[in-house]
XYZ file of C-alpha atoms in Angstrom:
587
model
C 90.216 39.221 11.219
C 92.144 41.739 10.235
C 91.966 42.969 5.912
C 94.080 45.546 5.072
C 94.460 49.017 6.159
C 91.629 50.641 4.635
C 88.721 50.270 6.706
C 84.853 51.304 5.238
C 82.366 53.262 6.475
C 79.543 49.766 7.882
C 82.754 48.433 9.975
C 83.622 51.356 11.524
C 79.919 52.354 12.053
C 79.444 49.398 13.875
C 82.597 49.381 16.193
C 81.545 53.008 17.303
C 84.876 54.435 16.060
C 84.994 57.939 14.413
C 85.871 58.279 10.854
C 89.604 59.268 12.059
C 89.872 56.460 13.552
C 88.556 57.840 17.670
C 87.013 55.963 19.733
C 84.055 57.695 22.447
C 86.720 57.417 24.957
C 90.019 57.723 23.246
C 93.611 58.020 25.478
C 95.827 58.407 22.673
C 95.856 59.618 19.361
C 95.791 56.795 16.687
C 97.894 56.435 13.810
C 95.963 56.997 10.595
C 98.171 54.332 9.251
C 96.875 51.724 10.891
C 93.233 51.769 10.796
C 91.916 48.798 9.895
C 88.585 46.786 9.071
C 87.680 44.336 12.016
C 85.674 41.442 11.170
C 82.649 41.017 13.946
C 84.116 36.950 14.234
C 87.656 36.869 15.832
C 90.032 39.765 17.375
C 93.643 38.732 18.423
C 94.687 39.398 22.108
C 98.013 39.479 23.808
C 98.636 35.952 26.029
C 101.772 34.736 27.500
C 101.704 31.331 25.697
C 103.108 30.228 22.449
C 99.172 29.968 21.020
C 97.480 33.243 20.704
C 94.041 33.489 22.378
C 91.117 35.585 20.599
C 88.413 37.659 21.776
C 85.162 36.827 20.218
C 83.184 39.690 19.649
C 79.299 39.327 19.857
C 78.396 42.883 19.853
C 79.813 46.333 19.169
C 83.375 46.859 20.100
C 85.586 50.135 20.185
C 88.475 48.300 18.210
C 90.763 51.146 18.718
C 91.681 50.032 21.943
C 93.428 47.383 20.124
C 94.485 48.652 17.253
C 96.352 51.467 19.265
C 97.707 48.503 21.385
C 98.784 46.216 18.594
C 100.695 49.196 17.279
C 102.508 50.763 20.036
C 103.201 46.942 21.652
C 105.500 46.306 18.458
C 107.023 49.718 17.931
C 107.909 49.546 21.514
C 109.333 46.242 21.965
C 111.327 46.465 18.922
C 113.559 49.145 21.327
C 113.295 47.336 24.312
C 110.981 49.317 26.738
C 109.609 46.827 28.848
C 108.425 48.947 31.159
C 106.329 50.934 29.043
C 105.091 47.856 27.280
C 104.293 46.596 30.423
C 102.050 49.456 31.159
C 100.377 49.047 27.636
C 99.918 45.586 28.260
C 97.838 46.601 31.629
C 96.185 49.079 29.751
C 94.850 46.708 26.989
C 93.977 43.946 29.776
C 91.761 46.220 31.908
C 89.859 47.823 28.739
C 89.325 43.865 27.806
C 88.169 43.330 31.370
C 85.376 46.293 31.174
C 83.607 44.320 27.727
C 81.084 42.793 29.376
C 80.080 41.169 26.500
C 83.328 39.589 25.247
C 84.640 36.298 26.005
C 87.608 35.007 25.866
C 87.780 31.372 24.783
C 91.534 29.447 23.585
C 92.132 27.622 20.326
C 94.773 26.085 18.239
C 93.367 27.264 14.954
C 96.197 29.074 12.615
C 95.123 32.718 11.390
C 95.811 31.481 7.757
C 93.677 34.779 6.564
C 95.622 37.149 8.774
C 98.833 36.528 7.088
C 98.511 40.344 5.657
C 101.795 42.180 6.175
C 102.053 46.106 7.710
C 105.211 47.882 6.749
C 104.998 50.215 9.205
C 105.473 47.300 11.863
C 107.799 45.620 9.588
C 106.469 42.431 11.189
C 103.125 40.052 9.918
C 100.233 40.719 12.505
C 99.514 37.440 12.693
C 103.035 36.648 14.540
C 101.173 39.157 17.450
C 102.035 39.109 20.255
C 105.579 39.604 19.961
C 106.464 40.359 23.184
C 106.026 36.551 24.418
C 109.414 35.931 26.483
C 110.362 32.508 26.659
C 109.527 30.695 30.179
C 111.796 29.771 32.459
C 111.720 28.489 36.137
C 110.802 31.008 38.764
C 113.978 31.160 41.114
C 114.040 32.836 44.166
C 117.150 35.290 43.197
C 115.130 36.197 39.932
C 111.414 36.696 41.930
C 112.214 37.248 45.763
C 109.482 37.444 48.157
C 109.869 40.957 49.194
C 109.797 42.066 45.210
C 106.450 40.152 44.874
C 104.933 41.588 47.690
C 105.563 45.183 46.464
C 104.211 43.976 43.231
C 101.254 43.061 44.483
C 100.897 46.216 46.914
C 101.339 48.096 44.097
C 98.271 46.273 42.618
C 95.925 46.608 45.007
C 96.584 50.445 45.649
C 96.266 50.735 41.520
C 92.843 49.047 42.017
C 91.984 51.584 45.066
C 92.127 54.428 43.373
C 90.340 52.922 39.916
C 87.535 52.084 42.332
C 87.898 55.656 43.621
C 87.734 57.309 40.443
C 85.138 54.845 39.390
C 82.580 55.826 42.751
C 83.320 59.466 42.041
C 82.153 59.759 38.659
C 79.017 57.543 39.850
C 78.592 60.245 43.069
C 78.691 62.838 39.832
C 76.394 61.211 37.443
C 73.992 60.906 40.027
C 73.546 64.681 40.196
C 73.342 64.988 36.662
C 77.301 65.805 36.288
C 79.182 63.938 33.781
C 83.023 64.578 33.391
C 84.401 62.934 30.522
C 88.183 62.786 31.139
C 90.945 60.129 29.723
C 92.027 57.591 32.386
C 95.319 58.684 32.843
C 94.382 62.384 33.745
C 91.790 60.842 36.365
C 94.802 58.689 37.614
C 97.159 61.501 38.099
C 95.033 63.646 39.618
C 94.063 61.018 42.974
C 97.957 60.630 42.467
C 98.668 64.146 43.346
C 96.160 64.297 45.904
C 97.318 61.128 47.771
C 100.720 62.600 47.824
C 99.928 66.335 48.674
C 97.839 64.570 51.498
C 100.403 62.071 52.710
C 103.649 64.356 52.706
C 102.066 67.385 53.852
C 99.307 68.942 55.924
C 97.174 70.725 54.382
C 95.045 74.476 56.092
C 92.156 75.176 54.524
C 89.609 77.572 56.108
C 87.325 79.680 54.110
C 84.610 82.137 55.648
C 82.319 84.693 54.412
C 81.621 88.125 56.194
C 79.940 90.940 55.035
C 82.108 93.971 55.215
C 79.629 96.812 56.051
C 79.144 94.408 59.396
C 82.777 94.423 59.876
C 83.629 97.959 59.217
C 80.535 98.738 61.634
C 80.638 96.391 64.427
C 84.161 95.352 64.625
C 86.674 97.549 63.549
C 84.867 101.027 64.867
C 86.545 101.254 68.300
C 84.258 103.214 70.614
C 85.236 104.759 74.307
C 84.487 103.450 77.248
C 81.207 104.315 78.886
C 83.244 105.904 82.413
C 82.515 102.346 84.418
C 85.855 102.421 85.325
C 85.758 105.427 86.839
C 86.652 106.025 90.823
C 83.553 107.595 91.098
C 81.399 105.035 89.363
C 82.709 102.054 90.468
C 80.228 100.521 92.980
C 81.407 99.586 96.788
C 80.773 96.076 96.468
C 83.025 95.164 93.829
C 86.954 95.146 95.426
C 88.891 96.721 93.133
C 92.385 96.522 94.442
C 91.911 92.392 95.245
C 90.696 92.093 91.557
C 93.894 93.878 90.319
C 95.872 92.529 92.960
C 98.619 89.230 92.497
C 97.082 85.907 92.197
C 98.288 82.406 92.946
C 97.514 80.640 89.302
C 97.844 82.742 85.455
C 95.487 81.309 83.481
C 96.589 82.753 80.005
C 99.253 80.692 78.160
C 100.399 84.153 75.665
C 100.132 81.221 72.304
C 97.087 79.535 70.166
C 98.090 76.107 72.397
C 97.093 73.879 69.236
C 100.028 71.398 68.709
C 99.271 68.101 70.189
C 97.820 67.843 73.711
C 99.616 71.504 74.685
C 96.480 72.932 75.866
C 95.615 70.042 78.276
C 99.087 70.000 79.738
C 98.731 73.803 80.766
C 95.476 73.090 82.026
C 97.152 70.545 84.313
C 99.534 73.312 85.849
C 96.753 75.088 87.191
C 96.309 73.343 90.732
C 96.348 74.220 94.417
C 99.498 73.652 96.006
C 100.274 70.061 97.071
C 98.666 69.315 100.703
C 97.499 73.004 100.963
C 94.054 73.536 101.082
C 92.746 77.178 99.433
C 89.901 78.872 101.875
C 87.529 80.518 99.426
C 84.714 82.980 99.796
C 81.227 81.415 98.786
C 80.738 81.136 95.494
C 77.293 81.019 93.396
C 77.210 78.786 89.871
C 74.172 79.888 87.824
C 72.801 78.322 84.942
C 69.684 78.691 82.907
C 66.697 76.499 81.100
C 63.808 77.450 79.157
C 61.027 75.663 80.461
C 58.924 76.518 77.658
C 61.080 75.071 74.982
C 61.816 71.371 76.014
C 61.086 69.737 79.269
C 63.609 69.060 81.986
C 65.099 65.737 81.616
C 68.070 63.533 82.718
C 70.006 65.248 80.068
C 69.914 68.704 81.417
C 70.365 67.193 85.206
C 73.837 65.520 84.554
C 75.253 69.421 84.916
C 73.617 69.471 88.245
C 75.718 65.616 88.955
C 78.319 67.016 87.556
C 78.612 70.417 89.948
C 77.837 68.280 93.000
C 80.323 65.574 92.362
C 83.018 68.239 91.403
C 83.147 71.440 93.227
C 83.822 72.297 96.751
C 80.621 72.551 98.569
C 81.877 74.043 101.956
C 81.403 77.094 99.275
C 79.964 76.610 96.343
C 76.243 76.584 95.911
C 73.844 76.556 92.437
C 70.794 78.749 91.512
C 68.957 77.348 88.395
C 67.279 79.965 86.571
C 63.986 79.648 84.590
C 61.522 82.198 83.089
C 58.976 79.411 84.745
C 58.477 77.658 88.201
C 60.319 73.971 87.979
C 59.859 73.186 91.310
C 57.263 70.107 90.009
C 59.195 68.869 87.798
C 60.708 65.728 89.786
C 64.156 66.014 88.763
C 64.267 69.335 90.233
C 62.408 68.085 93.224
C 64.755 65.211 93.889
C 67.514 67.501 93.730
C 65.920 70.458 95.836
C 65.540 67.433 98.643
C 68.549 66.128 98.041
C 70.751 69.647 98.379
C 68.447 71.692 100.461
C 71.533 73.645 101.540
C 73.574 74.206 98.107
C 70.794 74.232 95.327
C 67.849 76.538 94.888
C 65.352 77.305 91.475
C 64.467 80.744 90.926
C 62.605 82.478 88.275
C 63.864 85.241 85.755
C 62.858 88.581 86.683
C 64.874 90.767 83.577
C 63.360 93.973 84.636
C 64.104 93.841 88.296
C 67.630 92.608 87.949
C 68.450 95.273 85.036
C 67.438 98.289 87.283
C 70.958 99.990 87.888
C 72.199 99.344 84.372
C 72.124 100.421 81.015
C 69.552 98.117 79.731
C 66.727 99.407 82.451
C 63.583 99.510 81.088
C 65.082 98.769 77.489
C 63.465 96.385 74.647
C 66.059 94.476 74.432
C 65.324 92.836 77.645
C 62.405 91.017 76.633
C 63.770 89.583 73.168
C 61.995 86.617 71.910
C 64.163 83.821 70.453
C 63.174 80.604 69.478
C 66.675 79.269 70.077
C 67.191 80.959 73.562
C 70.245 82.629 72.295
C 69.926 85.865 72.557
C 68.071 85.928 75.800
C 70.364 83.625 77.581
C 72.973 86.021 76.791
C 71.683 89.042 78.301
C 70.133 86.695 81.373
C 73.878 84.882 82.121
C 74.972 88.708 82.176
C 72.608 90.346 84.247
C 72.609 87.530 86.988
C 76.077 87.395 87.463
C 76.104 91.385 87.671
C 73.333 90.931 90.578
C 74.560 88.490 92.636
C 77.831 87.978 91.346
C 79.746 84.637 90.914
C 80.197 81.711 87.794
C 77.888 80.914 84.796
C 78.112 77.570 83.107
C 75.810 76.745 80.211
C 73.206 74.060 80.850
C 74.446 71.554 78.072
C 78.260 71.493 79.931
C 79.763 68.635 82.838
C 81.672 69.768 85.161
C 85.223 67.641 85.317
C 86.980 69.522 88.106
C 86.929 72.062 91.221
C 87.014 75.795 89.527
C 88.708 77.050 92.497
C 92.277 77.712 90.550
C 90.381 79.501 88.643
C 88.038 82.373 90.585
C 91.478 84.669 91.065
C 90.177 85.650 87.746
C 87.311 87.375 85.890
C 86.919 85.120 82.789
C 85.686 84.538 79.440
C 86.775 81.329 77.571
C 87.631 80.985 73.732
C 85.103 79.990 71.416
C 88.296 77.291 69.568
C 91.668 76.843 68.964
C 91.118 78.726 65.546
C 91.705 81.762 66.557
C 88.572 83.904 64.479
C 89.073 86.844 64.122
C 85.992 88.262 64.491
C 84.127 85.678 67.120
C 86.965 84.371 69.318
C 85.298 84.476 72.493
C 82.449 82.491 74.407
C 80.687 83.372 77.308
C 79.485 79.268 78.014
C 81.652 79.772 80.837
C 82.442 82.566 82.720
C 83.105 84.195 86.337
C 82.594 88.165 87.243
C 82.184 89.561 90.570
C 79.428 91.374 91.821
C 78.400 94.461 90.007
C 82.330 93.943 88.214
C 82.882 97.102 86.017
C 83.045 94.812 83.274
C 80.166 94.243 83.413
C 78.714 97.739 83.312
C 80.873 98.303 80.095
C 79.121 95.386 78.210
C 75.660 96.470 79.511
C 76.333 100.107 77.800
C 77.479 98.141 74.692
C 74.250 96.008 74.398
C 71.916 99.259 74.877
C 74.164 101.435 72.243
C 75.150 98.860 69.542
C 73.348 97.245 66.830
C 70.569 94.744 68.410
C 71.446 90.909 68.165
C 69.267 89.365 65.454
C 67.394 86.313 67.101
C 68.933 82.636 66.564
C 72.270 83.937 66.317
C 75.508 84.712 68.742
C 75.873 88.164 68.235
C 75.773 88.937 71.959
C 77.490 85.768 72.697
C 80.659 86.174 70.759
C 81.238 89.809 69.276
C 80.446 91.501 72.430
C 83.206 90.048 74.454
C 85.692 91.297 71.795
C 84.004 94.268 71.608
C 84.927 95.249 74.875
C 88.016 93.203 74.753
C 89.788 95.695 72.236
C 87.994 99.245 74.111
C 89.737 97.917 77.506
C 93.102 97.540 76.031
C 92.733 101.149 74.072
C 92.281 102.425 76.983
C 95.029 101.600 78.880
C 92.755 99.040 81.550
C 93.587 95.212 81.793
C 91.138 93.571 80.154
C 89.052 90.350 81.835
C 91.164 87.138 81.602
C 90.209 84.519 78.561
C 90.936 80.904 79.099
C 92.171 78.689 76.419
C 89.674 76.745 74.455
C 89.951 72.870 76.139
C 89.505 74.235 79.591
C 86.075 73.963 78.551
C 85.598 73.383 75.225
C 88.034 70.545 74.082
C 85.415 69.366 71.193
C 86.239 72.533 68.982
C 89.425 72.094 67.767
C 91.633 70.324 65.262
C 90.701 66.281 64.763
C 94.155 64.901 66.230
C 93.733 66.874 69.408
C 89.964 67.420 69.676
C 87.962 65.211 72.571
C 85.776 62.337 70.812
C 82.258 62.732 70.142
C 80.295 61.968 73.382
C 77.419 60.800 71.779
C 79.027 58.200 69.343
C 80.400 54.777 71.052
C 84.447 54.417 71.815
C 86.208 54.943 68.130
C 89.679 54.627 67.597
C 90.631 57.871 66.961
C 93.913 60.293 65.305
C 94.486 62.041 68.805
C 93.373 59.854 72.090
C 94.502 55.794 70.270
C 92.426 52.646 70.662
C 89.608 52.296 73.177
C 92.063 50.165 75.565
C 95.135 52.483 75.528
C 93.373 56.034 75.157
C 89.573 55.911 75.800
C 90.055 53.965 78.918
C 90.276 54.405 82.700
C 94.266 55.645 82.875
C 94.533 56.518 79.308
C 95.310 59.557 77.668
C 91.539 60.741 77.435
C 91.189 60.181 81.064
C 94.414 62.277 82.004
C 93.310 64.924 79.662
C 89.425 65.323 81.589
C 91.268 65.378 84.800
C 93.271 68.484 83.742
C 90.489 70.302 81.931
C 87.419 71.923 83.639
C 84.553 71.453 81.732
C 83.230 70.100 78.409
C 80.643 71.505 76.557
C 77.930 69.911 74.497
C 77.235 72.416 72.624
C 73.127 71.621 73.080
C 72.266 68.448 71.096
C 69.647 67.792 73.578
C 68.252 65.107 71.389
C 71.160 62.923 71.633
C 71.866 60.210 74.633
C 75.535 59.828 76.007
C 75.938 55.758 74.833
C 76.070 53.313 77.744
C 79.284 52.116 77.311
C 80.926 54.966 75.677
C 83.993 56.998 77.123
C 81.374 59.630 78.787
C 79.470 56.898 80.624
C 83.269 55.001 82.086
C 85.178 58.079 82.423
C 82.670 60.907 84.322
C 79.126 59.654 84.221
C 79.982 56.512 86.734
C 82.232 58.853 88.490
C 79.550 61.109 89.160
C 77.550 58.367 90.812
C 80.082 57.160 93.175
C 81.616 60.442 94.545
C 77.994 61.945 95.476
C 77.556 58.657 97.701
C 78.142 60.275 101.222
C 79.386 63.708 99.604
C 78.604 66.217 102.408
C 76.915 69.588 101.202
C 77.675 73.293 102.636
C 75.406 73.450 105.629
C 76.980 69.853 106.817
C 74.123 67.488 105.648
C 75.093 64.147 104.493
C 74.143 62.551 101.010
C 72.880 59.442 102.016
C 73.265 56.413 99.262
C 68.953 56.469 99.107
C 68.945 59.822 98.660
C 71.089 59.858 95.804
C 69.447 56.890 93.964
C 65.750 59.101 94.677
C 67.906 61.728 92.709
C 69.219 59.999 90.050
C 66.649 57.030 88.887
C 63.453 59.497 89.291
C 61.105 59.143 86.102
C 60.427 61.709 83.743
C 57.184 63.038 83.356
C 55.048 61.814 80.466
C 54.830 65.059 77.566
């Protein structure tokens, strides 16, 4: 009970308040005037009937909760703002709420002790609350549904972010961080954040490069090497049809990031209605390591997925290795299976780098655990040698890339636009023994060599080259936007789903029945772009019934049924179940 307005030294020892009156976590700053001496029996509580109700205090309580509430509930009232005293009263309920140890039990006994008057209130304390209204039936003018309903949406996103706050500090603690910061600064903060987040859209990017690498490898602008040159460009590569006017451009001139832009372009890139395009014969080459991971069903759903997509009247494969595959049953199935359009061959660096820049160089044989580097230089040299397209062993196929051999190609690395590793080399086309290619081979013998595990090769060197082209005066190769094969690095409301997560709703493609399904969005989309790449993840499995299974896997299956290859032969239906359920060998 309260006993005047001096309060000693034991009772405020034992409440945990300071001697001015502070409490551990204090909001507000107290009047001095009003400290007074709880008793450890009975503390008076706000209620909205005529009786008060009383908090019974077994242990220690931090009284200046209430005492700041008492105060500031009268002064306010007396002028009439409810809606501040409403917040009080909120204030003073949830502080109640977080005493575990206090309950709250009715009576009708009288404070006859508590009769002690406070001039600053100008009212007794024991008349508290005084902000009791009298009842009066609810009526639906007075309470309509529609106000209650806010009310109570207004509650439960007031309860949201306490339990933010609340799992934040825990996340905090946890590491040994302890912010101690008043309730309503923690409130306005998630306020402002909610806000900034829901009215605008927020661009954060933040990336660190070290400037003597810049300065060095980017920004010094070298001359060409002379590959360009009448007399140095070699009789099998056509210069005038490789500068000459194609049917398809395959450069849109902006980033293509707003909404599904970069899919629709990719959709205006088709052969003419009813007109079918007579091409030369074309080689795709692609590459795996046999000494880092055994060849599994993973790595053969790019072979599925070239078979059950491109032309084969003239378009054959050549898996590379740096060892012999040919027991491996996958490969085995699929030699039998394609005798005409698929073929294994092994890596020789030295003999296929003899007329460049790189013959008999170091850099040939570079050892890297992640088969980076040496899949760079390999993707290169092959295509210089025989000429043709390279697609990256952890890619499918979704379409013919007919449209697109006009061109000699890179692709870009995202739809972020970096400045200093925009380009990828996952997939790419160059003819045989293309100048362009001679002018990156001089760059990889005369630059600074690729440390191992990383892209240097892979994503600076196309720029490199990009930017000594276009200083001197000679078109530059073409580079494709980012989806046409790489629709997983971009932005999250136009990026393709995760293929190795089951069917989400997601920001950009909708539910699983309107987007993710056969005639959705996600399905138009893969039948515009070319490829999609996995960007390795060999240890992950596409999920049986997710969108990769419905939309290409299955589709892979049923178009190789009777598929006919280049030299004629027929894909019989047992032949391309020998192909496709063959067991791995035990490791």
């Amino acid at each position: 009970m309260y006993t005047g307005n001096r309060g000693d030294a034991a009772a405020r020892s034992a409440t945990g308040s300071r001697r001015n009156g502070f409490g551990p976590t204090r909001l507000f700053p107290f009047p001095s005037r009003l400290k007074t001496k709880v008793s450890r029996t009975a503390i008076p509580a706000t209620t909205s009937t005529k009786q008060p109700s009383y908090f019974y205090n077994k242990a220690h309580l931090d009284t200046s909760y209430y005492y700041y509430y008492y105060y500031w509930t009268a002064h306010l009232n007396s002028r009439g703002c409810c809606m501040v005293h409403a917040l009080l009263t909120k204030l003073a309920d949830s502080v109640a709420a977080d005493t575990s140890d206090v309950l709250m039990s009715p009576t009708a006994t009288s404070l006859q002790n508590s009769r002690t008057n406070d001039s600053n209130i100008g009212m007794p304390l024991s008349r508290l609350p005084i902000h009791h209204r009298p009842e009066r039936p609810a009526s639906p003018i007075d309470d309509p549904p529609s106000r209650r309903a806010r009310a109570s949406r207004r509650h439960a996103a007031l309860g949201r972010i306490s339990s933010f706050t609340h799992r934040v500090a825990k996340i905090l603690a946890h590491f040994g961080i302890t912010i101690r910061l008043p309730r309503w600064i923690w409130f306005s903060l998630v306020s402002a954040f909610l806000i900034v987040w829901y009215f605008w859209e927020v661009h954060i990017e933040i990336a660190f490069y070290p400037k003597g690498w810049i300065e060095s490898d980017i920004k010094k602008l070298e001359p060409l090497s002379g590959c360009f040159n009448a007399g140095r460009i070699s009789p099998m590569y056509n210069l005038t049809a490789a500068r000459g006017p194609k049917m398809h451009e395959v450069q849109a001139g902006v980033p293509l990031r707003l909404g599904m832009d970069c899919y629709d372009f990719a959709g205006t890139i088709r052969d003419p209605p009813g007109h079918r395009v007579k091409r030369k014969p074309v080689i795709y080459h692609t590459y795996w390591r046999a000494d880092l991971a055994p060849f599994g069903e993973r790595q053969a759903w790019l072979i599925r997925s070239f078979f059950a997509t491109q032309d084969l009247t003239s378009a054959s494969m050549v898996l590379w290795s740096n060892g012999d595959l040919n027991a491996n049953p996958w490969i085995a199935a699929f030699t039998r299976t394609y005798s005409g359009s698929f073929e294994t061959r092994i890596v020789d660096v030295e003999f296929l780098a003899r007329d460049t820049a790189l013959a008999k160089s170091d850099r040939l044989h570079t050892n890297d655990p992640k088969a980076w580097v040496d899949g760079d230089v390999i993707r290169l040299l092959v295509i210089w040698e025989y000429g043709g397209v390279w697609v990256d062993m952890d890619s499918l196929l979704t379409r013919d890339l007919g449209p697109l051999l006009d061109h000699e190609f890179v692709t870009q690395w995202d739809c972020y636009d970096k400045i200093y590793r925009p380009l990828n080399g996952a997939l790419m086309h160059f003819h045989q023994h293309s100048p362009y290619l001679c002018e990156f081979f001089h760059i990889m013998a005369e630059s600074t060599a690729p440390r191992p595990g990383t892209t240097d090769w892979g994503s600076t060197l196309y720029l490199k080259l990009w930017r000594r082209l276009v200083n001197a005066g000679i078109p530059a190769f073409k580079i494709l936007p980012f989806c046409f094969s790489d629709g997983r690095s971009c932005r999250m409301d136009n990026r393709l789903p995760d293929p190795f997560v089951l069917d989400a709703d997601t920001r950009a493609w909708g539910a699983r029945r309107e987007g993710l399904g056969e005639g959705g969005r996600l399905d138009k989309a893969l039948g515009n772009v070319f490829a999609i790449h996995l960007h390795n993840q060999w240890e992950k499995d596409f999920p049986s019934r997710g969108w990769v299974e419905r939309l290409l896997l299955s589709r892979y299956r049923k178009r190789l049924s009777g598929k006919k290859g280049r030299d004629g032969d027929t894909v019989t239906e047992r032949e391309v179940e020998s192909s496709t359920t063959v067991e791995t060998p035990d490791t």
